[in-house]
Coordinates of N, CA and C in Angstrom, one line a residue:
M209 N 330.0 73.4 -17.1 CA 330.8 72.2 -16.9 C 330.0 71.3 -15.9
A210 N 330.6 70.5 -16.4 CA 329.3 69.1 -15.2 C 330.3 68.9 -14.2
Q211 N 329.5 68.7 -13.1 CA 330.0 68.5 -11.7 C 330.6 67.2 -11.8
A212 N 331.6 66.9 -11.0 CA 332.3 65.9 -10.5 C 331.1 65.3 -9.6
P213 N 330.9 63.5 -10.0 CA 329.9 62.9 -9.1 C 330.5 62.8 -7.8
T214 N 329.6 62.9 -6.6 CA 329.9 62.6 -5.3 C 328.8 61.6 -5.0
E215 N 329.0 60.9 -3.7 CA 328.3 59.7 -3.6 C 328.2 59.8 -2.3
T216 N 327.5 59.4 -1.3 CA 327.0 59.0 0.0 C 326.2 57.7 0.0
Q217 N 326.0 57.4 1.1 CA 325.4 55.8 1.6 C 323.9 56.1 1.1
E218 N 323.2 57.1 1.0 CA 321.9 57.3 0.5 C 321.7 57.4 -0.9
D219 N 322.8 57.4 -1.8 CA 322.7 58.2 -3.1 C 321.7 57.7 -3.8
F220 N 321.4 58.2 -4.8 CA 320.3 57.8 -6.0 C 320.8 58.3 -7.2
W221 N 320.9 57.7 -8.0 CA 321.6 58.2 -9.4 C 320.5 57.5 -10.3
L222 N 320.3 58.3 -11.4 CA 319.3 58.0 -12.5 C 320.4 58.4 -13.7
F223 N 320.2 57.5 -14.9 CA 320.5 57.3 -16.3 C 319.4 57.8 -17.1
G224 N 319.7 58.9 -18.0 CA 319.1 58.9 -19.2 C 319.7 58.7 -20.2
Y225 N 319.1 58.3 -21.0 CA 319.6 58.0 -22.5 C 318.4 58.7 -23.7
G226 N 317.3 58.9 -23.5 CA 316.6 59.4 -24.2 C 316.2 60.7 -24.0
S227 N 315.0 61.2 -24.0 CA 314.5 62.6 -23.6 C 315.1 62.9 -22.4
L228 N 315.3 62.0 -21.3 CA 316.2 62.7 -19.9 C 317.3 63.5 -20.2
I229 N 317.9 63.0 -21.6 CA 319.2 64.0 -21.7 C 319.0 65.5 -21.5
W230 N 317.5 65.9 -22.4 CA 317.5 67.2 -22.3 C 315.8 67.4 -21.7
K231 N 314.9 66.9 -21.5 CA 313.9 66.9 -20.7 C 314.1 66.6 -19.3
T232 N 315.1 67.1 -18.5 CA 315.5 66.7 -17.2 C 314.3 66.3 -15.9
P233 N 315.0 65.2 -15.2 CA 314.1 65.1 -14.3 C 313.9 66.0 -13.0
P234 N 313.5 66.1 -12.2 CA 313.1 67.3 -11.4 C 314.1 67.1 -10.1
H235 N 314.5 67.9 -9.7 CA 314.9 68.2 -8.4 C 316.4 67.6 -8.1
F236 N 317.0 67.6 -9.4 CA 318.3 66.8 -9.3 C 319.3 67.8 -9.0
D237 N 320.6 67.5 -8.2 CA 321.8 68.5 -7.8 C 323.1 68.3 -8.7
Q238 N 323.1 67.2 -9.4 CA 324.1 67.1 -10.3 C 323.7 66.5 -11.4
R239 N 324.4 66.7 -12.6 CA 324.3 66.1 -14.0 C 325.5 65.6 -14.4
V240 N 326.0 64.6 -14.8 CA 327.2 64.2 -15.3 C 326.9 63.5 -16.7
P241 N 327.9 64.0 -17.4 CA 327.7 63.1 -18.9 C 328.5 62.1 -18.6
G242 N 328.2 61.2 -19.3 CA 328.7 59.8 -19.6 C 328.2 58.8 -20.2
Y243 N 328.6 57.4 -20.0 CA 328.2 56.6 -20.5 C 327.8 55.1 -19.7
I244 N 327.2 54.0 -20.2 CA 327.1 52.9 -19.8 C 327.5 51.5 -20.8
E245 N 328.1 50.6 -20.6 CA 328.4 49.5 -21.5 C 327.7 48.3 -21.6
G246 N 328.0 47.7 -22.3 CA 327.2 46.2 -22.6 C 325.7 46.5 -23.1
Y247 N 325.1 47.5 -23.6 CA 324.2 47.6 -24.3 C 323.9 48.4 -25.5
V248 N 322.8 48.5 -26.4 CA 322.9 49.5 -27.7 C 321.5 49.9 -27.1
R249 N 321.3 51.2 -28.1 CA 320.0 51.9 -28.1 C 319.3 52.1 -29.3
R250 N 318.2 51.5 -29.4 CA 317.3 51.3 -30.6 C 316.0 51.8 -30.5
F251 N 315.2 52.2 -31.3 CA 314.3 52.6 -31.5 C 313.4 51.9 -31.8
W252 N 313.2 50.8 -30.5 CA 312.5 49.3 -30.9 C 311.3 49.3 -29.9
Q253 N 311.1 50.5 -29.4 CA 309.8 50.7 -28.4 C 308.7 51.1 -29.0
A254 N 307.6 50.6 -29.1 CA 306.2 51.3 -29.3 C 306.0 52.6 -28.2
S255 N 305.4 53.8 -28.8 CA 305.0 54.7 -27.9 C 303.5 55.0 -28.2
E256 N 302.6 54.3 -27.0 CA 301.2 55.3 -27.7 C 300.8 56.2 -26.7
D257 N 301.8 56.6 -25.7 CA 301.6 57.4 -24.8 C 301.9 59.1 -25.0
H258 N 303.0 58.9 -25.7 CA 303.8 60.5 -25.6 C 303.9 60.8 -27.0
R259 N 304.6 59.8 -27.9 CA 305.2 60.3 -29.4 C 304.0 59.4 -30.4
G260 N 302.7 58.9 -30.1 CA 302.1 58.1 -30.5 C 300.8 58.1 -29.9
T261 N 299.8 56.9 -30.6 CA 298.2 56.8 -29.9 C 298.3 55.3 -30.0
P262 N 297.5 54.5 -29.2 CA 296.9 53.5 -29.3 C 296.7 52.8 -30.8
A263 N 295.9 54.1 -31.7 CA 295.5 53.5 -33.2 C 296.9 53.6 -33.9
H264 N 297.7 54.6 -33.8 CA 299.1 55.0 -34.5 C 300.1 54.9 -33.7
P265 N 300.8 53.9 -33.1 CA 302.3 54.2 -32.0 C 303.0 54.6 -32.6
G266 N 303.9 55.6 -32.0 CA 304.9 56.0 -32.4 C 306.3 55.2 -32.4
R267 N 307.6 55.6 -32.4 CA 308.8 54.6 -31.8 C 309.7 55.6 -31.0
V268 N 310.0 54.9 -30.0 CA 311.0 55.7 -29.1 C 312.1 54.8 -28.6
V269 N 313.2 55.4 -27.9 CA 314.2 54.4 -27.9 C 314.2 53.7 -26.4
T270 N 314.8 52.4 -26.7 CA 314.8 51.7 -25.1 C 316.4 50.9 -25.4
L271 N 316.5 50.4 -24.5 CA 318.3 49.6 -24.2 C 318.1 48.1 -24.6
I272 N 319.0 47.6 -25.5 CA 318.9 46.2 -25.5 C 320.4 45.8 -24.8
E273 N 320.4 44.7 -24.3 CA 321.7 44.1 -23.9 C 322.6 43.4 -24.9
R274 N 323.4 43.3 -24.6 CA 324.4 42.8 -25.9 C 324.0 41.2 -26.1
S275 N 323.8 40.6 -25.2 CA 323.7 39.2 -25.8 C 322.4 38.9 -26.2
H276 N 321.5 39.7 -25.9 CA 320.1 39.6 -26.4 C 320.1 40.2 -27.9
Y277 N 320.7 41.6 -28.1 CA 321.0 42.0 -29.6 C 321.7 41.2 -30.4
D278 N 322.6 40.6 -30.0 CA 323.5 39.4 -30.9 C 322.4 38.2 -31.1
S279 N 321.5 37.9 -30.4 CA 321.0 36.5 -30.5 C 320.0 37.4 -31.8
I280 N 319.3 38.3 -32.2 CA 318.3 39.0 -32.7 C 318.6 39.5 -34.1
V281 N 320.2 39.9 -34.3 CA 320.3 40.4 -35.5 C 321.0 39.6 -36.3
P282 N 320.9 39.6 -37.5 CA 321.7 38.8 -38.5 C 323.3 39.0 -38.1
A283 N 323.9 37.9 -38.4 CA 325.4 37.8 -38.0 C 326.1 38.8 -39.0
S284 N 325.7 38.8 -39.9 CA 326.4 40.1 -41.1 C 326.4 41.6 -40.6
T285 N 325.7 41.9 -39.8 CA 324.9 43.3 -39.0 C 326.6 43.9 -38.4
P286 N 327.2 44.7 -38.9 CA 328.0 45.4 -38.5 C 328.1 45.6 -36.8
P287 N 328.7 45.2 -36.0 CA 328.8 45.2 -34.3 C 328.8 46.6 -33.9
P288 N 327.6 46.8 -33.4 CA 327.7 48.4 -32.7 C 329.0 48.6 -31.4
S289 N 329.0 49.7 -30.8 CA 330.1 49.8 -29.7 C 329.6 49.5 -28.4
Y290 N 328.2 49.0 -28.4 CA 327.9 48.5 -27.0 C 328.3 49.5 -25.9
R291 N 328.0 50.7 -26.0 CA 328.4 52.0 -25.4 C 327.8 53.1 -25.8
V292 N 326.7 53.3 -24.5 CA 325.6 53.9 -24.5 C 325.9 55.5 -23.8
W293 N 325.8 56.6 -24.7 CA 326.2 57.7 -23.9 C 324.7 58.3 -23.5
G294 N 324.6 59.5 -22.3 CA 324.0 60.1 -21.7 C 324.2 60.6 -20.7
A295 N 323.4 61.1 -19.8 CA 323.5 61.7 -18.7 C 323.1 61.1 -17.5
A296 N 323.7 61.3 -16.0 CA 323.6 60.4 -14.9 C 322.9 61.6 -13.8
Y297 N 321.8 61.8 -13.3 CA 321.4 62.8 -12.5 C 321.5 62.1 -11.0
H298 N 321.9 63.0 -9.9 CA 321.8 62.9 -8.5 C 320.9 63.2 -8.3
I299 N 319.9 62.3 -7.4 CA 318.7 63.0 -6.9 C 318.9 63.2 -4.7
P300 N 318.8 64.5 -4.6 CA 319.1 64.3 -2.9 C 317.9 63.8 -2.4
P301 N 318.6 62.7 -1.1 CA 318.1 61.7 -0.5 C 316.3 62.5 -0.1
E302 N 316.1 63.5 0.2 CA 314.8 64.1 0.5 C 313.8 64.1 -0.8
R303 N 314.3 63.9 -1.5 CA 313.3 64.3 -3.2 C 313.2 62.8 -4.0
V304 N 313.9 61.6 -3.2 CA 313.8 60.6 -4.2 C 312.6 59.8 -4.3
K305 N 312.0 59.9 -3.2 CA 310.5 59.2 -3.1 C 310.0 60.1 -4.1
E306 N 309.6 61.7 -4.0 CA 309.0 62.4 -5.4 C 309.2 62.1 -6.7
V307 N 310.6 61.9 -7.0 CA 311.2 62.0 -8.3 C 310.9 60.4 -8.8
Q308 N 311.0 59.2 -7.9 CA 310.6 58.0 -8.2 C 309.0 58.1 -8.8
E309 N 308.3 58.3 -7.8 CA 306.7 58.3 -8.1 C 306.6 58.9 -9.7
Y310 N 307.1 60.4 -10.0 CA 307.2 61.1 -10.9 C 307.8 60.0 -12.2
L311 N 308.7 59.4 -11.7 CA 309.5 58.7 -13.2 C 308.5 57.3 -13.4
D312 N 307.8 56.8 -12.5 CA 307.2 55.7 -12.6 C 305.9 56.0 -13.3
I313 N 305.4 57.3 -13.0 CA 304.4 57.7 -14.2 C 304.9 57.9 -15.8
R314 N 305.8 58.8 -15.7 CA 306.5 58.9 -17.4 C 306.9 57.6 -17.8
E315 N 307.6 56.7 -17.2 CA 307.9 55.6 -17.9 C 307.0 54.3 -17.9
I316 N 305.8 54.7 -17.7 CA 304.8 53.8 -17.4 C 304.4 52.7 -18.6
N317 N 304.7 53.1 -19.7 CA 304.2 52.4 -20.9 C 305.4 51.2 -21.4
G318 N 305.7 50.5 -20.5 CA 306.6 49.2 -20.9 C 307.8 49.4 -20.5
Y319 N 308.3 50.2 -19.7 CA 309.6 50.3 -19.1 C 309.6 49.8 -17.7
S320 N 310.9 49.1 -17.7 CA 310.7 48.7 -16.0 C 312.1 49.1 -15.6
I321 N 312.7 49.0 -14.3 CA 313.8 49.4 -13.4 C 314.8 48.5 -13.9
Q322 N 316.1 49.1 -13.8 CA 317.3 48.0 -14.1 C 318.4 48.9 -13.2
Y323 N 319.1 48.5 -13.0 CA 320.3 49.0 -12.6 C 321.5 48.5 -13.1
T324 N 322.9 49.7 -13.6 CA 324.0 49.6 -14.2 C 325.2 50.3 -13.5
P325 N 326.5 49.8 -13.7 CA 327.1 51.0 -13.7 C 327.2 51.9 -14.6
F326 N 328.0 53.1 -14.1 CA 328.0 54.5 -14.9 C 329.2 55.0 -14.9
Q327 N 329.8 54.9 -16.2 CA 331.2 56.0 -16.3 C 330.8 57.3 -16.7
P328 N 331.6 58.1 -15.6 CA 331.6 59.7 -16.1 C 332.5 60.1 -17.2
A329 N 332.1 60.7 -18.4 CA 333.0 61.1 -19.5 C 334.4 61.5 -19.2
S330 N 334.7 62.1 -18.1 CA 336.1 62.1 -17.3 C 336.3 61.0 -16.6
N331 N 337.7 60.4 -17.2 CA 338.3 59.2 -16.6 C 338.8 59.3 -15.4
A332 N 338.8 60.7 -15.3 CA 339.1 61.3 -13.6 C 338.3 61.0 -12.5
E333 N 337.2 61.2 -13.2 CA 335.9 60.8 -12.1 C 335.9 59.4 -12.0
R334 N 335.5 58.9 -10.7 CA 335.5 57.7 -10.4 C 334.0 57.0 -10.9
L335 N 333.9 55.6 -10.9 CA 332.9 55.1 -11.7 C 331.5 55.3 -10.5
I336 N 330.3 55.3 -10.9 CA 329.5 55.3 -10.2 C 328.5 53.8 -10.3
E337 N 328.7 53.2 -9.4 CA 328.5 51.5 -9.2 C 327.2 51.3 -9.1
K338 N 326.0 52.1 -9.0 CA 324.6 51.9 -9.1 C 324.1 52.9 -9.7
C339 N 323.3 52.8 -11.0 CA 322.7 53.8 -11.3 C 321.6 53.5 -11.8
M340 N 320.4 53.7 -11.8 CA 318.9 53.2 -12.1 C 318.4 53.6 -13.6
V341 N 318.0 52.9 -14.3 CA 318.0 53.1 -15.3 C 316.7 52.5 -16.0
Y342 N 315.5 53.2 -16.7 CA 314.4 52.6 -17.1 C 314.6 52.2 -18.5
I343 N 313.9 50.6 -18.7 CA 314.3 50.1 -20.1 C 313.3 49.0 -20.2
G344 N 312.8 49.2 -21.5 CA 311.9 48.5 -22.1 C 312.3 47.0 -22.5
L345 N 312.1 46.1 -21.3 CA 312.7 44.9 -21.8 C 312.1 44.4 -23.1
P346 N 312.7 42.8 -23.6 CA 312.1 42.3 -24.8 C 310.7 42.0 -24.3
S347 N 310.5 41.5 -23.0 CA 309.5 40.7 -22.6 C 308.4 41.8 -22.4
N348 N 308.4 43.0 -22.5 CA 307.3 44.2 -22.5 C 306.3 44.0 -24.0
P349 N 305.1 44.4 -23.7 CA 304.4 44.2 -25.0 C 304.7 45.3 -26.0
Q350 N 305.3 46.7 -25.6 CA 305.6 47.6 -26.3 C 306.9 47.4 -27.3
F351 N 307.8 46.4 -26.6 CA 309.1 46.0 -27.5 C 308.9 45.8 -28.9
L352 N 309.4 45.9 -29.7 CA 309.1 45.5 -31.2 C 310.2 45.0 -32.1
G353 N 311.4 45.1 -31.5 CA 312.6 44.4 -31.8 C 313.0 45.2 -33.4
P354 N 313.9 44.6 -34.2 CA 314.5 45.0 -35.3 C 313.4 45.3 -36.4
Q355 N 313.5 46.6 -37.1 CA 312.8 47.1 -37.7 C 313.3 47.8 -39.3
D356 N 312.7 47.5 -40.2 CA 313.4 48.2 -41.6 C 313.6 49.7 -41.6
L357 N 314.9 50.3 -41.5 CA 314.9 51.8 -41.2 C 313.9 52.7 -41.8
D358 N 313.9 52.3 -43.0 CA 313.0 53.3 -44.1 C 311.4 53.1 -43.5
R359 N 311.2 52.2 -43.2 CA 309.7 52.1 -42.8 C 309.8 52.9 -41.4
L360 N 310.5 52.5 -40.6 CA 310.7 53.2 -39.3 C 310.6 54.9 -39.3
A361 N 311.8 55.4 -40.6 CA 311.7 56.5 -40.5 C 310.6 57.1 -41.1
A362 N 309.8 56.4 -41.9 CA 308.5 57.1 -42.5 C 307.5 57.0 -41.3
R363 N 307.3 56.2 -40.7 CA 306.4 56.0 -39.4 C 306.8 57.1 -38.4
I364 N 308.1 57.1 -38.1 CA 308.4 58.2 -37.3 C 308.2 59.7 -37.9
W365 N 308.1 60.1 -39.0 CA 307.7 61.3 -39.8 C 306.5 61.7 -39.3
R366 N 305.4 60.6 -39.5 CA 304.3 61.1 -39.6 C 303.5 61.1 -38.4
C367 N 304.0 59.9 -37.4 CA 303.2 59.9 -36.1 C 303.3 61.1 -35.2
K368 N 302.5 61.3 -34.2 CA 302.5 62.4 -33.0 C 301.6 61.8 -32.0
G369 N 302.0 62.4 -30.8 CA 301.0 61.8 -29.6 C 300.6 63.4 -28.6
P370 N 300.4 63.0 -27.7 CA 300.3 64.3 -26.7 C 301.6 65.0 -26.1
S371 N 302.7 64.3 -26.3 CA 303.8 65.0 -26.3 C 304.6 65.6 -27.6
G372 N 303.6 65.5 -28.7 CA 304.3 66.1 -29.8 C 304.8 64.9 -30.7
E373 N 305.2 65.6 -32.0 CA 305.7 65.1 -33.0 C 306.7 63.7 -32.7
N374 N 306.7 62.7 -33.2 CA 307.5 61.8 -33.0 C 309.1 62.1 -33.7
R375 N 308.8 62.6 -35.0 CA 310.0 63.1 -35.5 C 310.9 64.1 -34.3
D376 N 310.1 65.3 -33.8 CA 310.8 65.9 -33.0 C 311.7 65.4 -31.8
Y377 N 311.2 64.0 -31.1 CA 311.9 63.4 -30.3 C 313.2 62.9 -30.8
L378 N 313.1 62.1 -31.9 CA 314.3 61.9 -32.8 C 315.0 63.0 -32.9
F379 N 314.7 64.3 -33.6 CA 315.8 65.2 -33.6 C 316.2 65.5 -32.6
M380 N 315.4 65.8 -31.7 CA 316.0 66.5 -30.3 C 317.1 65.5 -29.6
L381 N 316.9 64.2 -29.9 CA 317.6 63.3 -29.2 C 319.0 63.3 -29.9
E382 N 319.1 63.5 -31.4 CA 320.2 63.6 -32.1 C 321.3 65.0 -31.7
D383 N 320.4 66.1 -31.6 CA 321.1 67.2 -31.4 C 321.4 67.2 -29.8
A384 N 320.8 66.7 -28.8 CA 321.0 66.7 -27.3 C 322.8 65.7 -27.2
L385 N 322.5 64.6 -28.1 CA 323.9 63.6 -27.9 C 324.9 64.6 -28.7
K386 N 324.8 65.2 -29.8 CA 325.8 66.0 -30.1 C 326.4 66.9 -29.4
G387 N 325.5 67.7 -28.5 CA 325.8 68.6 -27.7 C 326.4 67.8 -26.2
L388 N 326.4 66.7 -26.0 CA 326.7 66.3 -24.4 C 328.1 66.2 -24.3
E389 N 328.9 65.7 -25.3 CA 330.2 65.4 -25.5 C 330.7 64.9 -26.6
E390 N 332.3 65.2 -27.0 CA 332.7 64.5 -27.9 C 332.8 63.1 -27.8
G391 N 332.3 62.3 -29.2 CA 332.2 61.1 -29.3 C 330.9 60.7 -28.9
A392 N 330.0 61.3 -28.3 CA 328.7 60.6 -27.7 C 327.8 60.3 -29.0
E393 N 328.0 60.9 -30.3 CA 326.9 60.6 -31.2 C 326.6 58.7 -31.1
D394 N 325.4 59.1 -31.8 CA 325.2 57.5 -31.8 C 324.9 57.2 -33.4
E395 N 325.2 56.2 -34.0 CA 325.0 55.9 -35.1 C 323.8 55.6 -35.8
H396 N 323.0 54.7 -35.2 CA 322.1 54.5 -35.4 C 320.5 55.5 -34.8
V397 N 320.9 56.6 -34.3 CA 320.1 57.6 -33.9 C 320.3 58.6 -35.3
E398 N 321.7 58.6 -35.7 CA 321.9 59.6 -36.8 C 321.5 59.3 -38.2
E399 N 321.6 57.7 -38.5 CA 321.1 57.1 -39.5 C 319.7 57.1 -39.8
L400 N 318.8 57.0 -38.6 CA 317.5 57.1 -38.7 C 317.0 58.5 -38.9
A401 N 317.9 59.4 -38.1 CA 317.2 61.2 -38.5 C 317.5 61.4 -40.0
K402 N 318.3 60.7 -40.4 CA 318.7 61.2 -41.7 C 317.7 60.7 -42.8
R403 N 317.4 59.3 -42.4 CA 316.5 58.9 -43.3 C 314.9 59.5 -43.1
T404 N 314.7 59.6 -41.8 CA 313.5 60.4 -41.3 C 313.3 61.9 -42.1
R405 N 314.4 62.4 -42.4 CA 314.4 64.1 -42.9 C 314.0 63.5 -44.3
K406 N 314.4 62.6 -45.0 CA 314.6 62.4 -46.3 C 312.8 61.6 -46.6
A407 N 312.3 60.9 -45.6 CA 310.8 60.5 -45.4 C 310.2 61.6 -45.9
G408 N 310.3 62.8 -44.9 CA 309.8 64.2 -45.0 C 309.4 64.6 -46.5
L409 N 310.6 64.8 -46.9 CA 310.9 65.2 -48.4 C 310.2 64.7 -49.5
D410 N 310.4 63.3 -49.4 CA 309.7 62.5 -50.1 C 308.5 62.6 -50.4
R411 N 307.8 63.0 -49.4 CA 306.3 63.2 -49.1 C 305.9 64.7 -49.5
G412 N 306.8 65.4 -49.8 CA 306.6 66.4 -50.6 C 306.1 67.6 -49.2
E413 N 306.9 67.3 -48.0 CA 306.9 68.1 -46.8 C 308.2 68.9 -46.4
N414 N 308.1 69.9 -45.4 CA 309.5 70.5 -45.3 C 310.5 69.5 -44.3
G415 N 311.5 69.2 -44.6 CA 312.2 68.7 -43.9 C 312.9 69.0 -42.8
A416 N 312.5 70.3 -42.4 CA 313.3 71.1 -41.4 C 311.9 71.0 -40.4
T417 N 312.4 70.8 -39.0 CA 311.4 70.5 -38.1 C 311.9 71.1 -36.5
L418 N 311.2 70.7 -35.5 CA 312.0 71.6 -34.4 C 313.4 71.3 -33.9
G419 N 313.8 70.0 -34.3 CA 315.3 69.8 -33.9 C 316.4 70.5 -34.6
D420 N 315.8 70.8 -36.1 CA 316.9 71.6 -36.7 C 316.6 73.3 -36.4
Q421 N 315.6 73.6 -36.0 CA 315.4 75.0 -35.9 C 315.8 75.6 -34.7
L422 N 316.2 74.6 -33.4 CA 316.5 75.0 -32.2 C 317.7 74.7 -32.0
P423 N 318.8 75.6 -31.9 CA 320.3 75.1 -31.4 C 320.4 74.4 -30.2
I424 N 321.5 73.8 -30.1 CA 321.3 72.6 -28.9 C 321.3 73.5 -27.6
E425 N 322.2 74.6 -27.8 CA 322.1 75.3 -26.5 C 320.6 75.4 -26.0
V426 N 319.8 75.9 -26.9 CA 318.3 76.3 -26.6 C 317.7 74.8 -26.0
A427 N 317.7 74.1 -26.8 CA 317.4 72.5 -26.5 C 317.7 72.1 -25.4
I428 N 318.8 72.3 -24.7 CA 319.2 71.7 -23.2 C 319.5 72.8 -22.4
E429 N 318.6 74.0 -22.5 CA 318.9 75.0 -21.7 C 318.6 74.5 -20.1
Q430 N 317.5 73.7 -20.0 CA 317.0 73.7 -18.5 C 318.1 72.7 -18.1
V431 N 319.3 72.2 -18.8 CA 320.3 71.5 -18.1 C 321.3 71.9 -17.1
S432 N 321.1 73.2 -17.7 CA 322.2 74.5 -16.5 C 321.6 74.6 -15.3
S433 N 320.6 74.3 -14.9 CA 319.8 74.5 -13.5 C 318.9 73.7 -13.1
A434 N 318.8 72.9 -11.9 CA 317.9 72.0 -11.6 C 316.6 72.5 -11.5
T435 N 315.7 71.9 -12.2 CA 314.4 72.4 -12.2 C 313.7 72.0 -10.8
S436 N 312.8 72.8 -10.1 CA 312.0 72.3 -8.8 C 310.9 72.2 -9.1
T437 N 310.3 72.4 -10.5 CA 309.0 72.3 -10.7 C 308.7 70.7 -11.3
H438 N 307.4 70.3 -10.5 CA 307.3 68.8 -10.6 C 306.2 69.1 -12.3
Q439 N 306.8 68.3 -13.2 CA 306.2 68.4 -14.7 C 305.0 68.0 -14.8
G440 N 304.0 68.1 -15.3 CA 302.8 67.2 -15.8 C 303.1 66.2 -16.4
I441 N 302.0 65.2 -16.5 CA 302.1 64.1 -17.4 C 302.0 64.5 -18.9
E442 N 301.4 65.6 -19.2 CA 301.2 65.9 -20.4 C 303.0 66.1 -21.2
E443 N 303.7 66.5 -20.3 CA 305.4 67.2 -20.5 C 306.0 65.8 -20.6
M444 N 305.8 64.8 -20.1 CA 306.6 63.8 -19.8 C 307.1 63.0 -21.1
E445 N 308.2 62.3 -20.9 CA 308.8 61.6 -21.8 C 309.3 60.5 -21.7
K446 N 309.8 59.5 -22.6 CA 310.9 58.4 -22.2 C 312.1 58.6 -22.0
P447 N 312.8 57.6 -21.4 CA 314.1 57.8 -20.5 C 315.1 58.3 -21.6

């Protein structure tokens, strides 16, 4: 069961909407499922350091503010919910500096710090007014903008980097969202995962990958207890 959020004057909350959902930050003492509003989650960020290479960049998620998203997609595009589900992590004051240094390395490839309100999944729990989130803004060189889904799926299927196969990042995110909270699924993630599996089958390869093989309980096992081990750069991921 998720812990009810408690806040103090020195609170530090971090919102994870990508791999931070299942590959948690170190030293957290609370993990709260919930969502932020006014954004969409899209695989519009290139990854040269984790799920791809400079020669063959992979694709990972970033958040796009509603106003910018509406300005760059065709008017005929069905509107998304502008609600992004994920998990917020509370970091004790004595660990904040260490965790921030860890995150600054993990998110070095185009992501910058922003702050947003966070709504816990349980409406009985109060809004967290200030939650830090790493976002690949449209101004960063790794931001790609809208892409053809089938071409995107084909790239995700074949790319890999120091952190592993790009497709496993996608499938683990899909599973983590399904196991997060009822209604937390993301249509963009699910459609892209479906097309990526098809891309593998079309290439004559097995469509089952890490995300299919591991039950969600195993995939997010580490969420049940806060880790105190500072993970190495080779294990780091995107938000």
